[in-house]
Amino acid sequence: MRKANNIYTIILLGLALAACQNNSQQASDEKTKNETKTEMPAENKDQNADEKEMPEADKADTKDESKEANDESDKDMTMEETDPTKMADKKTLPNFTAKDQDGNPYSNEDIAKNDATVINLWFTGCSACIEEMDEVNDLADELKKEDGVDFVSMCTDVNYDESTKEAYERIIKDKKPTYKALAVDYEGDMKEYLEGIFVYPTTIVVDKNGNIIGDPIEGTLVSEDQQAKLKENIKMAIESSKASKLS
């Protein structure tokens, strides 16, 4: 009987010991699990913080690089706009050769003889150009009364082919301009310049050095507003020519 009790006691102790070990293992697993749950968000938080911060840093770099690029672009534009040689190229009438309606040659050398030269640009297919010619005659006569001022026109397509040449001669015969109606040679730098004229008629004013003064006057010269702009450009051209004589 005693032996049976001892065996029973040993079994109970074994079961108790096994239960303690199991509880201990569960507690250890639970602790590990809890520790893992606590640490993972911290790692994710750091990782998320890094991911959040990185785009901001990249954004700042991009912004700085963009700003530097814009600053460099602005610098280049400023240098280009203030470069006297480039400004002169854009505002100077190119070298050209032409003949008036009587066959007499005309070039930049003739422009240099006057303080201000008005140049009315037209072509044979421009009806508005042709229609204003009678009034342009009167305007040219008035302007040429001032000392040092000349008025000419330039037909830009007269030398394109035989049909434009015939049209030019017919128009000149009909309108009888009182000024030099030039048939300009459409070539070289002058061709490039004329290709940049998109409105006809267009009237420009140059000083004795060929500098284009003021803004080109686009459209006919019939209205008083247009004529006022033209006279203001003539005035500035005369001042420019006189200033160049003093320098």
Short mmCIF file of N, CA, C and O in Angstrom, two decimals, residues 46-112:
data_model
loop_
_atom_site.label_atom_id
_atom_site.label_comp_id
_atom_site.label_asym_id
_atom_site.label_seq_id
_atom_site.Cartn_x
_atom_site.Cartn_y
_atom_site.Cartn_z
N ASP A 46 10.96 53.99 -37.51
CA ASP A 46 12.22 54.57 -37.97
C ASP A 46 12.31 54.49 -39.49
O ASP A 46 12.74 55.42 -40.16
N GLN A 47 11.88 53.30 -40.01
CA GLN A 47 11.94 53.12 -41.46
C GLN A 47 11.01 54.08 -42.17
O GLN A 47 11.37 54.69 -43.16
N ASN A 48 9.78 54.23 -41.61
CA ASN A 48 8.82 55.15 -42.20
C ASN A 48 9.30 56.59 -42.11
O ASN A 48 9.09 57.39 -43.01
N ALA A 49 9.97 56.87 -40.98
CA ALA A 49 10.50 58.23 -40.81
C ALA A 49 11.56 58.50 -41.86
O ALA A 49 11.62 59.57 -42.44
N ASP A 50 12.42 57.44 -42.09
CA ASP A 50 13.45 57.60 -43.11
C ASP A 50 12.83 57.79 -44.48
O ASP A 50 13.24 58.63 -45.27
N GLU A 51 11.76 56.95 -44.76
CA GLU A 51 11.11 57.06 -46.05
C GLU A 51 10.43 58.41 -46.20
O GLU A 51 10.39 58.98 -47.28
N LYS A 52 9.89 58.93 -45.10
CA LYS A 52 9.21 60.22 -45.16
C LYS A 52 10.20 61.35 -45.34
O LYS A 52 9.95 62.32 -46.04
N GLU A 53 11.36 61.18 -44.66
CA GLU A 53 12.34 62.25 -44.72
C GLU A 53 13.07 62.28 -46.06
O GLU A 53 13.41 63.32 -46.56
N MET A 54 13.31 61.09 -46.64
CA MET A 54 14.07 61.03 -47.88
C MET A 54 13.44 61.83 -49.01
O MET A 54 14.12 62.62 -49.65
N PRO A 55 12.14 61.67 -49.25
CA PRO A 55 11.55 62.49 -50.31
C PRO A 55 11.66 63.97 -50.05
O PRO A 55 11.84 64.76 -50.95
N GLU A 56 11.56 64.36 -48.75
CA GLU A 56 11.69 65.78 -48.42
C GLU A 56 13.08 66.27 -48.78
O GLU A 56 13.26 67.35 -49.32
N ALA A 57 14.08 65.41 -48.46
CA ALA A 57 15.45 65.79 -48.79
C ALA A 57 15.62 65.87 -50.30
O ALA A 57 16.23 66.79 -50.83
N ASP A 58 15.06 64.81 -50.98
CA ASP A 58 15.14 64.82 -52.44
C ASP A 58 14.44 66.03 -53.02
O ASP A 58 14.89 66.64 -53.98
N LYS A 59 13.29 66.36 -52.41
CA LYS A 59 12.52 67.49 -52.88
C LYS A 59 13.32 68.79 -52.74
O LYS A 59 13.33 69.63 -53.61
N ALA A 60 13.99 68.89 -51.60
CA ALA A 60 14.80 70.09 -51.36
C ALA A 60 15.93 70.18 -52.36
O ALA A 60 16.22 71.24 -52.90
N ASP A 61 16.57 69.01 -52.64
CA ASP A 61 17.65 69.01 -53.61
C ASP A 61 17.13 69.40 -54.99
O ASP A 61 17.75 70.17 -55.71
N THR A 62 15.98 68.82 -55.33
CA THR A 62 15.40 69.13 -56.63
C THR A 62 15.06 70.60 -56.72
O THR A 62 15.29 71.24 -57.74
N LYS A 63 14.51 71.12 -55.64
CA LYS A 63 14.14 72.53 -55.62
C LYS A 63 15.37 73.41 -55.77
O LYS A 63 15.39 74.38 -56.52
N ASP A 64 16.44 73.00 -55.02
CA ASP A 64 17.67 73.78 -55.10
C ASP A 64 18.26 73.70 -56.49
O ASP A 64 18.73 74.69 -57.05
N GLU A 65 18.24 72.46 -57.07
CA GLU A 65 18.80 72.30 -58.41
C GLU A 65 17.98 73.07 -59.42
O GLU A 65 18.51 73.69 -60.32
N SER A 66 16.64 73.01 -59.24
CA SER A 66 15.76 73.75 -60.15
C SER A 66 16.01 75.24 -60.05
O SER A 66 16.05 75.96 -61.02
N LYS A 67 16.19 75.68 -58.78
CA LYS A 67 16.44 77.10 -58.57
C LYS A 67 17.75 77.52 -59.21
O LYS A 67 17.84 78.56 -59.85
N GLU A 68 18.78 76.63 -59.03
CA GLU A 68 20.07 76.95 -59.63
C GLU A 68 19.96 76.99 -61.14
O GLU A 68 20.54 77.85 -61.80
N ALA A 69 19.18 76.01 -61.70
CA ALA A 69 19.01 75.99 -63.16
C ALA A 69 18.29 77.24 -63.64
O ALA A 69 18.66 77.83 -64.64
N ASN A 70 17.24 77.64 -62.89
CA ASN A 70 16.50 78.85 -63.26
C ASN A 70 17.36 80.08 -63.14
O ASN A 70 17.30 80.97 -63.98
N ASP A 71 18.17 80.11 -62.04
CA ASP A 71 19.05 81.26 -61.85
C ASP A 71 20.05 81.35 -63.00
O ASP A 71 20.35 82.43 -63.50
N GLU A 72 20.58 80.15 -63.40
CA GLU A 72 21.56 80.13 -64.49
C GLU A 72 20.90 80.56 -65.79
O GLU A 72 21.48 81.30 -66.59
N SER A 73 19.63 80.07 -65.99
CA SER A 73 18.90 80.45 -67.20
C SER A 73 18.63 81.94 -67.22
O SER A 73 18.80 82.60 -68.24
N ASP A 74 18.20 82.49 -66.05
CA ASP A 74 17.94 83.92 -65.96
C ASP A 74 19.21 84.71 -66.21
O ASP A 74 19.20 85.76 -66.86
N LYS A 75 20.33 84.15 -65.69
CA LYS A 75 21.61 84.83 -65.88
C LYS A 75 21.97 84.88 -67.36
O LYS A 75 22.41 85.90 -67.87
N ASP A 76 21.76 83.73 -68.04
CA ASP A 76 22.06 83.68 -69.47
C ASP A 76 21.18 84.63 -70.24
O ASP A 76 21.63 85.32 -71.15
N MET A 77 19.86 84.66 -69.88
CA MET A 77 18.94 85.55 -70.58
C MET A 77 19.33 87.01 -70.37
O MET A 77 19.30 87.81 -71.28
N THR A 78 19.72 87.32 -69.11
CA THR A 78 20.10 88.70 -68.81
C THR A 78 21.34 89.09 -69.60
O THR A 78 21.41 90.17 -70.18
N MET A 79 22.31 88.17 -69.65
CA MET A 79 23.53 88.46 -70.40
C MET A 79 23.24 88.63 -71.87
O MET A 79 23.78 89.51 -72.53
N GLU A 80 22.33 87.78 -72.39
CA GLU A 80 22.01 87.86 -73.82
C GLU A 80 21.28 89.14 -74.14
O GLU A 80 21.53 89.77 -75.15
N GLU A 81 20.36 89.52 -73.23
CA GLU A 81 19.57 90.72 -73.49
C GLU A 81 20.40 91.98 -73.39
O GLU A 81 20.11 92.98 -74.05
N THR A 82 21.44 91.95 -72.55
CA THR A 82 22.23 93.15 -72.34
C THR A 82 23.52 93.15 -73.16
O THR A 82 24.31 94.06 -73.06
N ASP A 83 23.73 92.09 -73.95
CA ASP A 83 24.92 92.02 -74.79
C ASP A 83 24.76 93.03 -75.93
O ASP A 83 23.90 92.87 -76.80
N PRO A 84 25.59 94.07 -75.97
CA PRO A 84 25.44 95.11 -76.98
C PRO A 84 25.54 94.59 -78.40
O PRO A 84 24.84 95.04 -79.29
N THR A 85 26.41 93.58 -78.61
CA THR A 85 26.60 93.07 -79.97
C THR A 85 25.35 92.36 -80.45
O THR A 85 24.94 92.49 -81.60
N LYS A 86 24.71 91.58 -79.55
CA LYS A 86 23.50 90.87 -79.94
C LYS A 86 22.35 91.82 -80.12
O LYS A 86 21.51 91.65 -81.00
N MET A 87 22.29 92.83 -79.27
CA MET A 87 21.23 93.83 -79.41
C MET A 87 21.39 94.57 -80.73
O MET A 87 20.42 94.86 -81.42
N ALA A 88 22.63 94.85 -81.10
CA ALA A 88 22.89 95.57 -82.34
C ALA A 88 22.45 94.73 -83.54
O ALA A 88 21.89 95.24 -84.50
N ASP A 89 22.71 93.40 -83.47
CA ASP A 89 22.32 92.53 -84.57
C ASP A 89 20.82 92.57 -84.79
O ASP A 89 20.33 92.53 -85.92
N LYS A 90 20.07 92.62 -83.69
CA LYS A 90 18.61 92.58 -83.79
C LYS A 90 18.04 93.93 -84.21
O LYS A 90 16.94 94.00 -84.74
N LYS A 91 18.77 95.01 -84.00
CA LYS A 91 18.22 96.34 -84.21
C LYS A 91 18.91 97.11 -85.32
O LYS A 91 18.76 98.31 -85.44
N THR A 92 19.67 96.42 -86.13
CA THR A 92 20.38 97.09 -87.22
C THR A 92 19.92 96.53 -88.57
O THR A 92 19.81 95.32 -88.74
N LEU A 93 19.64 97.42 -89.50
CA LEU A 93 19.23 96.99 -90.83
C LEU A 93 20.41 96.30 -91.52
O LEU A 93 21.51 96.85 -91.57
N PRO A 94 20.23 95.10 -92.04
CA PRO A 94 21.34 94.38 -92.68
C PRO A 94 21.81 95.10 -93.95
O PRO A 94 21.11 95.94 -94.51
N ASN A 95 22.99 94.73 -94.37
CA ASN A 95 23.49 95.25 -95.66
C ASN A 95 22.60 94.74 -96.79
O ASN A 95 22.15 93.59 -96.78
N PHE A 96 22.33 95.60 -97.75
CA PHE A 96 21.45 95.23 -98.84
C PHE A 96 21.82 96.00 -100.10
O PHE A 96 22.52 97.00 -100.06
N THR A 97 21.31 95.51 -101.21
CA THR A 97 21.42 96.23 -102.49
C THR A 97 20.04 96.30 -103.12
O THR A 97 19.21 95.40 -102.92
N ALA A 98 19.79 97.37 -103.85
CA ALA A 98 18.47 97.56 -104.47
C ALA A 98 18.59 98.54 -105.62
O ALA A 98 19.63 99.19 -105.82
N LYS A 99 17.52 98.67 -106.38
CA LYS A 99 17.43 99.68 -107.43
C LYS A 99 16.08 100.38 -107.32
O LYS A 99 15.07 99.75 -106.98
N ASP A 100 16.08 101.69 -107.59
CA ASP A 100 14.80 102.41 -107.54
C ASP A 100 14.04 102.23 -108.86
O ASP A 100 14.50 101.51 -109.77
N GLN A 101 12.91 102.88 -108.99
CA GLN A 101 12.05 102.68 -110.16
C GLN A 101 12.69 103.19 -111.45
O GLN A 101 12.24 102.83 -112.55
N ASP A 102 13.74 103.98 -111.32
CA ASP A 102 14.45 104.48 -112.51
C ASP A 102 15.70 103.68 -112.82
O ASP A 102 16.48 104.03 -113.71
N GLY A 103 15.95 102.62 -112.03
CA GLY A 103 17.11 101.77 -112.25
C GLY A 103 18.36 102.21 -111.54
O GLY A 103 19.44 101.63 -111.74
N ASN A 104 18.25 103.24 -110.69
CA ASN A 104 19.43 103.73 -109.96
C ASN A 104 19.71 102.84 -108.74
O ASN A 104 18.78 102.47 -108.01
N PRO A 105 20.99 102.51 -108.51
CA PRO A 105 21.31 101.65 -107.35
C PRO A 105 21.09 102.39 -106.03
O PRO A 105 21.20 103.61 -105.96
N TYR A 106 20.78 101.60 -105.01
CA TYR A 106 20.55 102.16 -103.67
C TYR A 106 21.01 101.12 -102.66
O TYR A 106 20.75 99.92 -102.82
N SER A 107 21.71 101.59 -101.61
CA SER A 107 22.24 100.66 -100.59
C SER A 107 22.37 101.38 -99.25
O SER A 107 21.89 102.51 -99.08
N ASN A 108 23.02 100.72 -98.33
CA ASN A 108 23.24 101.28 -96.99
C ASN A 108 24.00 102.60 -97.04
O ASN A 108 23.85 103.45 -96.16
N GLU A 109 24.83 102.77 -98.06
CA GLU A 109 25.59 104.00 -98.20
C GLU A 109 24.66 105.20 -98.40
O GLU A 109 24.96 106.31 -97.93
N ASP A 110 23.54 104.99 -99.06
CA ASP A 110 22.58 106.08 -99.26
C ASP A 110 21.84 106.40 -97.96
O ASP A 110 21.51 107.57 -97.71
N ILE A 111 21.62 105.40 -97.15
CA ILE A 111 20.97 105.63 -95.86
C ILE A 111 21.87 106.49 -94.97
O ILE A 111 21.39 107.34 -94.21
N ALA A 112 23.17 106.29 -95.08
CA ALA A 112 24.12 107.05 -94.25
C ALA A 112 24.14 108.54 -94.59
O ALA A 112 24.69 109.35 -93.83
#
